Amino acid sequence: MAGFEDWLVHARAHGLDTRMMSRADVAAQITGSEKPWVGGLFTPSDARAEPWTAVPLLATGAQARGAVIVENCAVRALDLAAGRVAGVVTELGRIACDQVVLAGGAWSALFARAHGVIFPQLSVKATVLATEPLPEVFRGNAADDDFAFRRRNDGGYSLAPGASHDFYIGPDAFRNFGAYLPVLKKDFRSTIFHPAAPAHYPDAWFTARRWAADAPGPFEAIRVLNPAPNPKIVADVQARFAECFPALGRPKLKAAWAGMIDTMPDVVPVVDRATAVPGLVIATGMSGHGFGIGPGMGRVVADLVAGNATGHDLGRFRLPRFTDGSKIAPGPSL
Ligand SMILES: Cc1cc2nc3c(=O)[nH]c(=O)nc-3n(C[C@H](O)[C@H](O)[C@H](O)COP(=O)(O)OP(=O)(O)OC[C@H]3O[C@@H](n4cnc5c(N)ncnc54)[C@H](O)[C@@H]3O)c2cc1C
């Protein structure tokens, strides 16, 4: 609860309607639970959205405003002229431009390193499941240390573990070990370590770190980073849900999936110009919150590229914070 009180300070500073909840408040909102929550933090204006619906709609909206979206086309490298961006080399040919936004999710650090821009991005595998329809216990989204859930349009719930995730050890894990020590200490027990990532993953042992722009590279070896869900985590979350809501019982599985969540040592994104490569803007490391903050990030990055005032102090998101001796303090995360 003390941690929530700390977070409330940030919420208030940004005009959110977040408030603390007592034990009775929680019991009134989330019905049918046997769990003795002592209280909580609630944001009534919070929203939820179905990615499969929202993302295509955002893409259609961007196209209607003039964006051109090219799918199944890997960018192999930046095209540089006198050290600055002159375009990108894609598998379908060159695109001339004087600015490029690198927003490649878990692939960003691999791409940037090949151009001498180095930052300590790593990824963890997160497993999620959807249940068959069940009675409603809460209309919104809720999370505690054991599991998180949100009501779905199809009448089921999306469920995720509170903290458990898989981590594949690779060269970047060793390189960035020191930077991640604080989060590692915190997350050690909830992390399932594996000695190697599947072949061709961004930090797999044998993934090329250098490649030629005129031949297929790592971004063509895997088109969509779509790891298999961890069945142990799926079963564990089903059990925790059943313990929390005994009247609903063990939820029937409708689907399970996983993805690689890209993160930074302070769990704060990087949104900045890469000064070593003029014309390159980096927007990555969304640290598990990129769906929610995506539209806002997109707006800020568009202004950054266009040279407009972004309306925000982007100091917290600066790229050199990992190399200029700044103290790396974890950001306010729920
Ligand atoms: C299981 C799971 C649950 C999550 N739940 C939530 C949630 O509840 N709320 C929330 O806010 N966030 C959530 N996230 C996090 C969110 O999905 C990410 O933060 C967000 O998708 C990151 O967006 P992005 O645009 O930075 O990267 P991405 O969505 O990864 O997009 C990057 C794209 O760039 C492409 N790409 C990379 N390199 C190249 C290249 N060289 N050439 C061409 N294309 C390239 C990739 O193929 C990819 O399509 C979740 C993530 C996972 C995995």
mmCIF file of C-alpha atoms and ligand atoms in Angstrom:
data_model
loop_
_atom_site.group_PDB
_atom_site.id
_atom_site.type_symbol
_atom_site.label_atom_id
_atom_site.label_comp_id
_atom_site.label_asym_id
_atom_site.label_seq_id
_atom_site.Cartn_x
_atom_site.Cartn_y
_atom_site.Cartn_z
ATOM 1 C CA MET A 1 0.000 0.000 0.000
ATOM 2 C CA ALA A 2 2.973 2.293 0.684
ATOM 3 C CA GLY A 3 4.186 1.605 -2.852
ATOM 4 C CA PHE A 4 0.766 2.543 -4.210
ATOM 5 C CA GLU A 5 0.839 5.772 -2.179
ATOM 6 C CA ASP A 6 4.170 6.600 -3.877
ATOM 7 C CA TRP A 7 2.668 5.933 -7.303
ATOM 8 C CA LEU A 8 -0.322 8.123 -6.475
ATOM 9 C CA VAL A 9 2.003 11.124 -6.395
ATOM 10 C CA HIS A 10 2.800 10.588 -10.101
ATOM 11 C CA ALA A 11 -0.851 9.958 -10.943
ATOM 12 C CA ARG A 12 -1.923 13.223 -9.289
ATOM 13 C CA ALA A 13 0.866 15.166 -10.982
ATOM 14 C CA HIS A 14 -0.565 14.046 -14.335
ATOM 15 C CA GLY A 15 -4.201 14.770 -13.537
ATOM 16 C CA LEU A 16 -5.346 11.140 -13.252
ATOM 17 C CA ASP A 17 -8.357 10.203 -11.139
ATOM 18 C CA THR A 18 -6.439 7.389 -9.412
ATOM 19 C CA ARG A 19 -7.351 6.786 -5.792
ATOM 20 C CA MET A 20 -6.541 4.423 -2.955
ATOM 21 C CA MET A 21 -9.073 1.728 -2.084
ATOM 22 C CA SER A 22 -9.799 0.225 1.305
ATOM 23 C CA ARG A 23 -10.427 -3.477 1.881
ATOM 24 C CA ALA A 24 -14.187 -2.785 1.701
ATOM 25 C CA ASP A 25 -13.816 -0.791 -1.547
ATOM 26 C CA VAL A 26 -12.017 -3.706 -3.199
ATOM 27 C CA ALA A 27 -14.600 -6.210 -1.992
ATOM 28 C CA ALA A 28 -17.391 -4.008 -3.369
ATOM 29 C CA GLN A 29 -15.734 -3.743 -6.811
ATOM 30 C CA ILE A 30 -14.390 -7.280 -7.272
ATOM 31 C CA THR A 31 -17.087 -9.721 -6.320
ATOM 32 C CA GLY A 32 -16.816 -13.390 -5.416
ATOM 33 C CA SER A 33 -13.204 -13.374 -4.296
ATOM 34 C CA GLU A 34 -11.963 -15.139 -1.196
ATOM 35 C CA LYS A 35 -8.683 -13.285 -1.257
ATOM 36 C CA PRO A 36 -7.987 -11.004 1.706
ATOM 37 C CA TRP A 37 -6.745 -7.944 -0.190
ATOM 38 C CA VAL A 38 -5.986 -5.178 2.298
ATOM 39 C CA GLY A 39 -6.718 -2.503 -0.274
ATOM 40 C CA GLY A 40 -5.698 -1.347 -3.699
ATOM 41 C CA LEU A 41 -5.191 1.426 -6.190
ATOM 42 C CA PHE A 42 -7.978 2.256 -8.639
ATOM 43 C CA THR A 43 -8.146 4.472 -11.733
ATOM 44 C CA PRO A 44 -11.836 4.797 -12.745
ATOM 45 C CA SER A 45 -10.961 6.483 -16.054
ATOM 46 C CA ASP A 46 -8.667 3.597 -17.052
ATOM 47 C CA ALA A 47 -9.540 1.943 -20.341
ATOM 48 C CA ARG A 48 -8.949 -1.416 -21.915
ATOM 49 C CA ALA A 49 -8.776 -2.364 -25.574
ATOM 50 C CA GLU A 50 -8.485 -5.492 -27.644
ATOM 51 C CA PRO A 51 -5.153 -5.332 -29.536
ATOM 52 C CA TRP A 52 -6.503 -7.389 -32.453
ATOM 53 C CA THR A 53 -9.149 -4.688 -32.955
ATOM 54 C CA ALA A 54 -7.320 -1.551 -31.872
ATOM 55 C CA VAL A 55 -4.039 -1.996 -33.766
ATOM 56 C CA PRO A 56 -5.559 -2.567 -37.241
ATOM 57 C CA LEU A 57 -7.865 0.423 -36.620
ATOM 58 C CA LEU A 58 -4.892 2.614 -35.690
ATOM 59 C CA ALA A 59 -3.116 1.443 -38.848
ATOM 60 C CA THR A 60 -6.161 2.229 -41.001
ATOM 61 C CA GLY A 61 -6.386 5.657 -39.367
ATOM 62 C CA ALA A 62 -2.717 6.341 -40.136
ATOM 63 C CA GLN A 63 -3.190 5.252 -43.759
ATOM 64 C CA ALA A 64 -6.187 7.562 -44.100
ATOM 65 C CA ARG A 65 -3.856 10.392 -43.059
ATOM 66 C CA GLY A 66 -1.221 9.506 -45.648
ATOM 67 C CA ALA A 67 0.949 6.866 -43.986
ATOM 68 C CA VAL A 68 2.209 4.072 -46.233
ATOM 69 C CA ILE A 69 2.502 0.714 -44.494
ATOM 70 C CA VAL A 70 4.681 -1.979 -46.074
ATOM 71 C CA GLU A 71 4.356 -5.393 -44.432
ATOM 72 C CA ASN A 72 6.622 -8.434 -44.731
ATOM 73 C CA CYS A 73 9.541 -6.236 -45.695
ATOM 74 C CA ALA A 74 12.613 -6.215 -43.470
ATOM 75 C CA VAL A 75 14.838 -3.185 -43.144
ATOM 76 C CA ARG A 76 18.331 -4.635 -43.374
ATOM 77 C CA ALA A 77 20.375 -1.533 -42.622
ATOM 78 C CA LEU A 78 20.490 2.232 -42.570
ATOM 79 C CA ASP A 79 21.771 3.818 -45.749
ATOM 80 C CA LEU A 80 24.338 6.368 -44.559
ATOM 81 C CA ALA A 81 25.950 9.225 -46.484
ATOM 82 C CA ALA A 82 28.817 11.031 -44.761
ATOM 83 C CA GLY A 83 27.754 9.405 -41.492
ATOM 84 C CA ARG A 84 24.146 10.610 -41.525
ATOM 85 C CA VAL A 85 20.912 8.937 -42.536
ATOM 86 C CA ALA A 86 20.205 9.022 -46.261
ATOM 87 C CA GLY A 87 17.694 6.178 -46.310
ATOM 88 C CA VAL A 88 17.101 2.557 -45.406
ATOM 89 C CA VAL A 89 18.037 -0.568 -47.311
ATOM 90 C CA THR A 90 15.125 -2.995 -47.286
ATOM 91 C CA GLU A 91 14.857 -6.469 -48.739
ATOM 92 C CA LEU A 92 12.741 -4.917 -51.523
ATOM 93 C CA GLY A 93 15.140 -2.074 -52.248
ATOM 94 C CA ARG A 94 16.264 1.291 -50.954
ATOM 95 C CA ILE A 95 13.979 3.995 -49.542
ATOM 96 C CA ALA A 96 15.514 7.458 -49.480
ATOM 97 C CA CYS A 97 14.788 9.642 -46.445
ATOM 98 C CA ASP A 98 16.710 11.892 -44.118
ATOM 99 C CA GLN A 99 15.168 10.614 -40.900
ATOM 100 C CA VAL A 100 14.465 7.101 -39.653
ATOM 101 C CA VAL A 101 12.606 6.004 -36.513
ATOM 102 C CA LEU A 102 13.899 2.760 -35.068
ATOM 103 C CA ALA A 103 10.879 1.282 -33.253
ATOM 104 C CA GLY A 104 11.696 -2.380 -33.763
ATOM 105 C CA GLY A 105 10.574 -3.668 -30.360
ATOM 106 C CA ALA A 106 12.793 -6.511 -29.174
ATOM 107 C CA TRP A 107 14.917 -6.256 -32.356
ATOM 108 C CA SER A 108 15.921 -2.625 -31.857
ATOM 109 C CA ALA A 109 19.206 -3.109 -29.972
ATOM 110 C CA LEU A 110 20.407 -5.687 -32.509
ATOM 111 C CA PHE A 111 19.693 -3.304 -35.392
ATOM 112 C CA ALA A 112 21.220 -0.276 -33.651
ATOM 113 C CA ARG A 113 24.389 -2.082 -32.507
ATOM 114 C CA ALA A 114 25.239 -2.908 -36.126
ATOM 115 C CA HIS A 115 25.454 0.879 -36.642
ATOM 116 C CA GLY A 116 27.498 1.525 -33.511
ATOM 117 C CA VAL A 117 24.558 2.716 -31.379
ATOM 118 C CA ILE A 118 24.614 0.580 -28.254
ATOM 119 C CA PHE A 119 21.996 0.424 -25.503
ATOM 120 C CA PRO A 120 21.176 -2.223 -22.892
ATOM 121 C CA GLN A 121 17.888 -3.621 -24.171
ATOM 122 C CA LEU A 122 16.858 -7.168 -23.220
ATOM 123 C CA SER A 123 13.645 -9.172 -23.636
ATOM 124 C CA VAL A 124 11.639 -11.511 -21.457
ATOM 125 C CA LYS A 125 9.013 -13.962 -22.634
ATOM 126 C CA ALA A 126 5.550 -13.233 -21.250
ATOM 127 C CA THR A 127 2.781 -15.851 -21.378
ATOM 128 C CA VAL A 128 -0.913 -14.906 -21.486
ATOM 129 C CA LEU A 129 -4.133 -16.907 -21.765
ATOM 130 C CA ALA A 130 -7.769 -16.330 -22.607
ATOM 131 C CA THR A 131 -10.539 -18.214 -20.813
ATOM 132 C CA GLU A 132 -13.867 -19.425 -22.118
ATOM 133 C CA PRO A 133 -16.803 -17.144 -21.070
ATOM 134 C CA LEU A 134 -17.353 -16.862 -17.314
ATOM 135 C CA PRO A 135 -19.585 -14.752 -15.055
ATOM 136 C CA GLU A 136 -18.419 -11.191 -14.543
ATOM 137 C CA VAL A 137 -16.563 -10.456 -11.285
ATOM 138 C CA PHE A 138 -15.185 -7.072 -12.342
ATOM 139 C CA ARG A 139 -15.706 -5.017 -15.480
ATOM 140 C CA GLY A 140 -12.193 -3.642 -15.794
ATOM 141 C CA ASN A 141 -8.623 -4.787 -15.376
ATOM 142 C CA ALA A 142 -7.040 -5.796 -12.104
ATOM 143 C CA ALA A 143 -3.693 -7.144 -10.979
ATOM 144 C CA ASP A 144 -1.994 -8.314 -7.818
ATOM 145 C CA ASP A 145 1.301 -10.126 -7.290
ATOM 146 C CA ASP A 146 -0.202 -13.491 -8.277
ATOM 147 C CA PHE A 147 -2.051 -12.746 -11.506
ATOM 148 C CA ALA A 148 -3.649 -10.044 -13.629
ATOM 149 C CA PHE A 149 -6.973 -10.237 -15.428
ATOM 150 C CA ARG A 150 -9.145 -8.211 -17.724
ATOM 151 C CA ARG A 151 -12.643 -8.786 -18.930
ATOM 152 C CA ARG A 152 -12.857 -9.596 -22.642
ATOM 153 C CA ASN A 153 -15.569 -8.689 -25.131
ATOM 154 C CA ASP A 154 -16.254 -12.393 -25.700
ATOM 155 C CA GLY A 155 -17.268 -12.821 -22.048
ATOM 156 C CA GLY A 156 -14.058 -14.504 -20.954
ATOM 157 C CA TYR A 157 -10.993 -13.109 -19.246
ATOM 158 C CA SER A 158 -7.451 -12.513 -20.388
ATOM 159 C CA LEU A 159 -5.175 -13.782 -17.612
ATOM 160 C CA ALA A 160 -1.477 -13.230 -17.063
ATOM 161 C CA PRO A 161 0.890 -14.122 -14.242
ATOM 162 C CA GLY A 162 1.702 -11.386 -11.724
ATOM 163 C CA ALA A 163 5.431 -11.623 -12.281
ATOM 164 C CA SER A 164 6.563 -14.986 -13.768
ATOM 165 C CA HIS A 165 8.313 -14.858 -17.094
ATOM 166 C CA ASP A 166 10.937 -16.752 -19.082
ATOM 167 C CA PHE A 167 14.370 -15.358 -19.847
ATOM 168 C CA TYR A 168 16.725 -16.677 -22.507
ATOM 169 C CA ILE A 169 20.408 -16.142 -21.726
ATOM 170 C CA GLY A 170 22.501 -14.867 -24.633
ATOM 171 C CA PRO A 171 25.437 -12.539 -25.378
ATOM 172 C CA ASP A 172 23.471 -9.360 -24.549
ATOM 173 C CA ALA A 173 22.453 -10.837 -21.187
ATOM 174 C CA PHE A 174 26.145 -11.109 -20.284
ATOM 175 C CA ARG A 175 27.014 -7.687 -21.713
ATOM 176 C CA ASN A 176 24.242 -5.996 -19.757
ATOM 177 C CA PHE A 177 24.436 -8.067 -16.582
ATOM 178 C CA GLY A 178 25.671 -5.168 -14.415
ATOM 179 C CA ALA A 179 23.010 -2.735 -15.633
ATOM 180 C CA TYR A 180 20.222 -5.229 -14.902
ATOM 181 C CA LEU A 181 21.452 -6.324 -11.475
ATOM 182 C CA PRO A 182 18.876 -4.207 -9.545
ATOM 183 C CA VAL A 183 15.888 -5.609 -11.486
ATOM 184 C CA LEU A 184 17.422 -9.077 -11.464
ATOM 185 C CA LYS A 185 17.626 -9.029 -7.662
ATOM 186 C CA LYS A 186 13.968 -8.081 -7.517
ATOM 187 C CA ASP A 187 12.774 -10.517 -10.215
ATOM 188 C CA PHE A 188 15.167 -13.433 -9.666
ATOM 189 C CA ARG A 189 12.596 -15.745 -8.059
ATOM 190 C CA SER A 190 9.931 -15.030 -10.665
ATOM 191 C CA THR A 191 12.254 -15.539 -13.643
ATOM 192 C CA ILE A 192 12.584 -18.920 -15.354
ATOM 193 C CA PHE A 193 16.073 -18.948 -16.878
ATOM 194 C CA HIS A 194 16.938 -20.850 -20.047
ATOM 195 C CA PRO A 195 20.534 -21.289 -21.276
ATOM 196 C CA ALA A 196 19.723 -20.297 -24.856
ATOM 197 C CA ALA A 197 17.010 -18.644 -26.944
ATOM 198 C CA PRO A 198 15.460 -20.467 -29.886
ATOM 199 C CA ALA A 199 17.496 -20.110 -33.081
ATOM 200 C CA HIS A 200 17.455 -16.697 -34.784
ATOM 201 C CA TYR A 201 15.977 -14.825 -31.781
ATOM 202 C CA PRO A 202 17.439 -11.316 -31.287
ATOM 203 C CA ASP A 203 19.764 -12.479 -28.484
ATOM 204 C CA ALA A 204 20.259 -16.114 -29.563
ATOM 205 C CA TRP A 205 23.873 -17.287 -29.317
ATOM 206 C CA PHE A 206 24.314 -17.714 -33.061
ATOM 207 C CA THR A 207 22.308 -14.725 -34.307
ATOM 208 C CA ALA A 208 24.569 -12.638 -36.551
ATOM 209 C CA ARG A 209 25.610 -9.314 -35.015
ATOM 210 C CA ARG A 210 26.909 -8.053 -38.378
ATOM 211 C CA TRP A 211 25.413 -8.786 -41.775
ATOM 212 C CA ALA A 212 25.558 -7.495 -45.325
ATOM 213 C CA ALA A 213 22.765 -5.206 -46.549
ATOM 214 C CA ASP A 214 22.567 -6.998 -49.883
ATOM 215 C CA ALA A 215 21.666 -10.430 -48.465
ATOM 216 C CA PRO A 216 18.954 -11.766 -46.127
ATOM 217 C CA GLY A 217 19.817 -11.010 -42.501
ATOM 218 C CA PRO A 218 18.393 -11.712 -39.024
ATOM 219 C CA PHE A 219 15.164 -9.773 -39.636
ATOM 220 C CA GLU A 220 14.244 -12.127 -42.454
ATOM 221 C CA ALA A 221 15.130 -15.309 -40.552
ATOM 222 C CA ILE A 222 12.168 -14.628 -38.219
ATOM 223 C CA ARG A 223 9.321 -12.492 -39.538
ATOM 224 C CA VAL A 224 7.185 -12.467 -36.405
ATOM 225 C CA LEU A 225 8.652 -13.101 -32.972
ATOM 226 C CA ASN A 226 5.997 -15.477 -31.745
ATOM 227 C CA PRO A 227 7.330 -17.740 -28.971
ATOM 228 C CA ALA A 228 5.411 -20.693 -27.587
ATOM 229 C CA PRO A 229 3.569 -19.994 -24.303
ATOM 230 C CA ASN A 230 5.000 -21.663 -21.203
ATOM 231 C CA PRO A 231 2.460 -24.422 -20.278
ATOM 232 C CA LYS A 232 3.579 -24.388 -16.634
ATOM 233 C CA ILE A 233 2.778 -20.672 -16.341
ATOM 234 C CA VAL A 234 -0.587 -21.235 -18.057
ATOM 235 C CA ALA A 235 -1.526 -23.994 -15.564
ATOM 236 C CA ASP A 236 -0.273 -21.934 -12.637
ATOM 237 C CA VAL A 237 -2.370 -18.899 -13.607
ATOM 238 C CA GLN A 238 -5.472 -21.088 -14.058
ATOM 239 C CA ALA A 239 -4.907 -22.453 -10.535
ATOM 240 C CA ARG A 240 -4.411 -19.008 -9.012
ATOM 241 C CA PHE A 241 -7.556 -17.700 -10.654
ATOM 242 C CA ALA A 242 -9.520 -20.675 -9.270
ATOM 243 C CA GLU A 243 -8.105 -20.067 -5.761
ATOM 244 C CA CYS A 244 -9.105 -16.417 -5.973
ATOM 245 C CA PHE A 245 -12.586 -17.044 -7.398
ATOM 246 C CA PRO A 246 -13.616 -20.489 -6.081
ATOM 247 C CA ALA A 247 -17.181 -20.122 -7.309
ATOM 248 C CA LEU A 248 -15.908 -19.788 -10.893
ATOM 249 C CA GLY A 249 -13.521 -22.714 -10.527
ATOM 250 C CA ARG A 250 -10.596 -23.546 -12.788
ATOM 251 C CA PRO A 251 -11.172 -21.519 -15.972
ATOM 252 C CA LYS A 252 -11.367 -23.426 -19.240
ATOM 253 C CA LEU A 253 -8.622 -22.430 -21.637
ATOM 254 C CA LYS A 254 -9.733 -20.798 -24.878
ATOM 255 C CA ALA A 255 -6.248 -19.813 -26.085
ATOM 256 C CA ALA A 256 -2.733 -19.185 -24.825
ATOM 257 C CA TRP A 257 0.037 -17.179 -26.428
ATOM 258 C CA ALA A 258 3.307 -15.461 -25.591
ATOM 259 C CA GLY A 259 5.508 -12.638 -26.766
ATOM 260 C CA MET A 260 8.905 -11.131 -26.098
ATOM 261 C CA ILE A 261 8.636 -8.001 -23.943
ATOM 262 C CA ASP A 262 11.519 -5.651 -24.607
ATOM 263 C CA THR A 263 12.761 -3.770 -21.598
ATOM 264 C CA MET A 264 15.426 -1.416 -20.283
ATOM 265 C CA PRO A 265 17.354 -1.659 -16.989
ATOM 266 C CA ASP A 266 15.222 1.104 -15.437
ATOM 267 C CA VAL A 267 12.010 -0.186 -17.079
ATOM 268 C CA VAL A 268 11.644 3.145 -18.884
ATOM 269 C CA PRO A 269 11.582 3.455 -22.707
ATOM 270 C CA VAL A 270 14.190 5.194 -24.843
ATOM 271 C CA VAL A 271 12.792 8.036 -26.933
ATOM 272 C CA ASP A 272 15.616 10.140 -28.287
ATOM 273 C CA ARG A 273 17.779 11.099 -31.210
ATOM 274 C CA ALA A 274 20.892 8.949 -31.588
ATOM 275 C CA THR A 275 23.491 11.692 -31.831
ATOM 276 C CA ALA A 276 26.120 9.268 -33.178
ATOM 277 C CA VAL A 277 23.999 8.792 -36.321
ATOM 278 C CA PRO A 278 22.341 12.081 -37.317
ATOM 279 C CA GLY A 279 18.830 11.458 -38.632
ATOM 280 C CA LEU A 280 18.223 8.378 -36.473
ATOM 281 C CA VAL A 281 15.493 8.530 -33.800
ATOM 282 C CA ILE A 282 15.089 5.638 -31.373
ATOM 283 C CA ALA A 283 11.735 4.786 -29.779
ATOM 284 C CA THR A 284 11.950 1.446 -28.055
ATOM 285 C CA GLY A 285 12.130 -0.412 -24.736
ATOM 286 C CA MET A 286 8.427 0.090 -24.006
ATOM 287 C CA SER A 287 8.967 -2.341 -21.115
ATOM 288 C CA GLY A 288 5.621 -4.090 -21.242
ATOM 289 C CA HIS A 289 3.497 -0.943 -21.547
ATOM 290 C CA GLY A 290 3.806 -0.200 -25.256
ATOM 291 C CA PHE A 291 0.213 -1.010 -26.173
ATOM 292 C CA GLY A 292 -1.222 1.447 -23.659
ATOM 293 C CA ILE A 293 1.298 4.222 -24.194
ATOM 294 C CA GLY A 294 1.732 3.568 -27.937
ATOM 295 C CA PRO A 295 -0.596 6.303 -29.212
ATOM 296 C CA GLY A 296 1.013 8.884 -26.895
ATOM 297 C CA MET A 297 4.490 7.712 -27.806
ATOM 298 C CA GLY A 298 3.608 7.897 -31.490
ATOM 299 C CA ARG A 299 2.490 11.486 -31.075
ATOM 300 C CA VAL A 300 5.676 12.478 -29.229
ATOM 301 C CA VAL A 301 7.942 10.698 -31.720
ATOM 302 C CA ALA A 302 6.152 12.320 -34.673
ATOM 303 C CA ASP A 303 6.754 15.743 -33.126
ATOM 304 C CA LEU A 304 10.375 14.875 -32.373
ATOM 305 C CA VAL A 305 10.978 13.877 -35.998
ATOM 306 C CA ALA A 306 9.121 16.900 -37.380
ATOM 307 C CA GLY A 307 11.122 19.242 -35.127
ATOM 308 C CA ASN A 308 7.990 20.397 -33.291
ATOM 309 C CA ALA A 309 7.838 20.993 -29.548
ATOM 310 C CA THR A 310 6.756 17.678 -28.042
ATOM 311 C CA GLY A 311 5.048 19.335 -25.084
ATOM 312 C CA HIS A 312 6.847 16.964 -22.721
ATOM 313 C CA ASP A 313 10.159 16.844 -20.918
ATOM 314 C CA LEU A 314 11.772 13.799 -22.544
ATOM 315 C CA GLY A 315 14.798 13.854 -20.210
ATOM 316 C CA ARG A 316 13.724 10.633 -18.492
ATOM 317 C CA PHE A 317 13.729 8.838 -21.868
ATOM 318 C CA ARG A 318 17.132 9.992 -23.068
ATOM 319 C CA LEU A 319 19.469 7.476 -24.669
ATOM 320 C CA PRO A 320 22.769 8.566 -23.037
ATOM 321 C CA ARG A 321 21.467 7.924 -19.517
ATOM 322 C CA PHE A 322 23.051 4.458 -19.684
ATOM 323 C CA THR A 323 26.511 5.751 -20.566
ATOM 324 C CA ASP A 324 26.900 9.224 -19.041
ATOM 325 C CA GLY A 325 27.264 8.088 -15.435
ATOM 326 C CA SER A 326 23.616 8.801 -14.515
ATOM 327 C CA LYS A 327 22.256 6.754 -11.653
ATOM 328 C CA ILE A 328 19.881 4.219 -13.177
ATOM 329 C CA ALA A 329 16.760 4.428 -11.026
ATOM 330 C CA PRO A 330 13.808 2.177 -11.903
ATOM 331 C CA GLY A 331 10.820 4.159 -13.149
ATOM 332 C CA PRO A 332 7.435 4.169 -11.464
ATOM 333 C CA SER A 333 5.928 0.869 -12.522
ATOM 334 C CA LEU A 334 2.921 -0.939 -11.178
HETATM 335 C C1 LIG B 1 2.247 -11.203 -23.780
HETATM 336 C C2 LIG B 1 2.332 -9.700 -23.776
HETATM 337 C C3 LIG B 1 1.382 -8.952 -23.085
HETATM 338 C C4 LIG B 1 1.441 -7.563 -23.095
HETATM 339 N N1 LIG B 1 0.485 -6.846 -22.448
HETATM 340 C C5 LIG B 1 0.504 -5.495 -22.513
HETATM 341 C C6 LIG B 1 -0.519 -4.719 -21.887
HETATM 342 O O1 LIG B 1 -1.410 -5.245 -21.257
HETATM 343 N N2 LIG B 1 -0.451 -3.375 -21.984
HETATM 344 C C7 LIG B 1 0.556 -2.750 -22.661
HETATM 345 O O2 LIG B 1 0.549 -1.519 -22.732
HETATM 346 N N3 LIG B 1 1.527 -3.452 -23.272
HETATM 347 C C8 LIG B 1 1.536 -4.816 -23.202
HETATM 348 N N4 LIG B 1 2.524 -5.539 -23.780
HETATM 349 C C9 LIG B 1 3.678 -4.830 -24.348
HETATM 350 C C10 LIG B 1 3.411 -4.307 -25.728
HETATM 351 O O3 LIG B 1 2.904 -5.321 -26.565
HETATM 352 C C11 LIG B 1 4.749 -3.776 -26.290
HETATM 353 O O4 LIG B 1 5.315 -2.852 -25.367
HETATM 354 C C12 LIG B 1 4.525 -3.081 -27.607
HETATM 355 O O5 LIG B 1 3.993 -3.975 -28.565
HETATM 356 C C13 LIG B 1 5.839 -2.530 -28.121
HETATM 357 O O6 LIG B 1 5.545 -1.802 -29.264
HETATM 358 P P1 LIG B 1 6.690 -1.405 -30.283
HETATM 359 O O7 LIG B 1 6.016 -0.739 -31.415
HETATM 360 O O8 LIG B 1 7.794 -0.705 -29.553
HETATM 361 O O9 LIG B 1 7.327 -2.796 -30.742
HETATM 362 P P2 LIG B 1 6.624 -4.017 -31.475
HETATM 363 O O10 LIG B 1 5.161 -4.076 -31.177
HETATM 364 O O11 LIG B 1 7.459 -5.208 -31.135
HETATM 365 O O12 LIG B 1 6.781 -3.658 -32.997
HETATM 366 C C14 LIG B 1 8.036 -3.639 -33.621
HETATM 367 C C15 LIG B 1 7.824 -4.108 -35.043
HETATM 368 O O13 LIG B 1 8.999 -3.853 -35.777
HETATM 369 C C16 LIG B 1 9.242 -4.962 -36.609
HETATM 370 N N5 LIG B 1 10.678 -4.966 -36.948
HETATM 371 C C17 LIG B 1 11.728 -5.147 -36.117
HETATM 372 N N6 LIG B 1 12.876 -5.046 -36.785
HETATM 373 C C18 LIG B 1 12.535 -4.797 -38.080
HETATM 374 C C19 LIG B 1 13.301 -4.604 -39.269
HETATM 375 N N7 LIG B 1 14.644 -4.640 -39.266
HETATM 376 N N8 LIG B 1 12.623 -4.396 -40.424
HETATM 377 C C20 LIG B 1 11.260 -4.345 -40.446
HETATM 378 N N9 LIG B 1 10.505 -4.508 -39.351
HETATM 379 C C21 LIG B 1 11.139 -4.745 -38.192
HETATM 380 C C22 LIG B 1 8.805 -6.151 -35.795
HETATM 381 O O14 LIG B 1 8.565 -7.261 -36.631
HETATM 382 C C23 LIG B 1 7.552 -5.611 -35.137
HETATM 383 O O15 LIG B 1 6.424 -5.805 -35.946
HETATM 384 C C24 LIG B 1 2.490 -6.926 -23.781
HETATM 385 C C25 LIG B 1 3.449 -7.682 -24.470
HETATM 386 C C26 LIG B 1 3.371 -9.062 -24.466
HETATM 387 C C27 LIG B 1 4.416 -9.840 -25.212
#
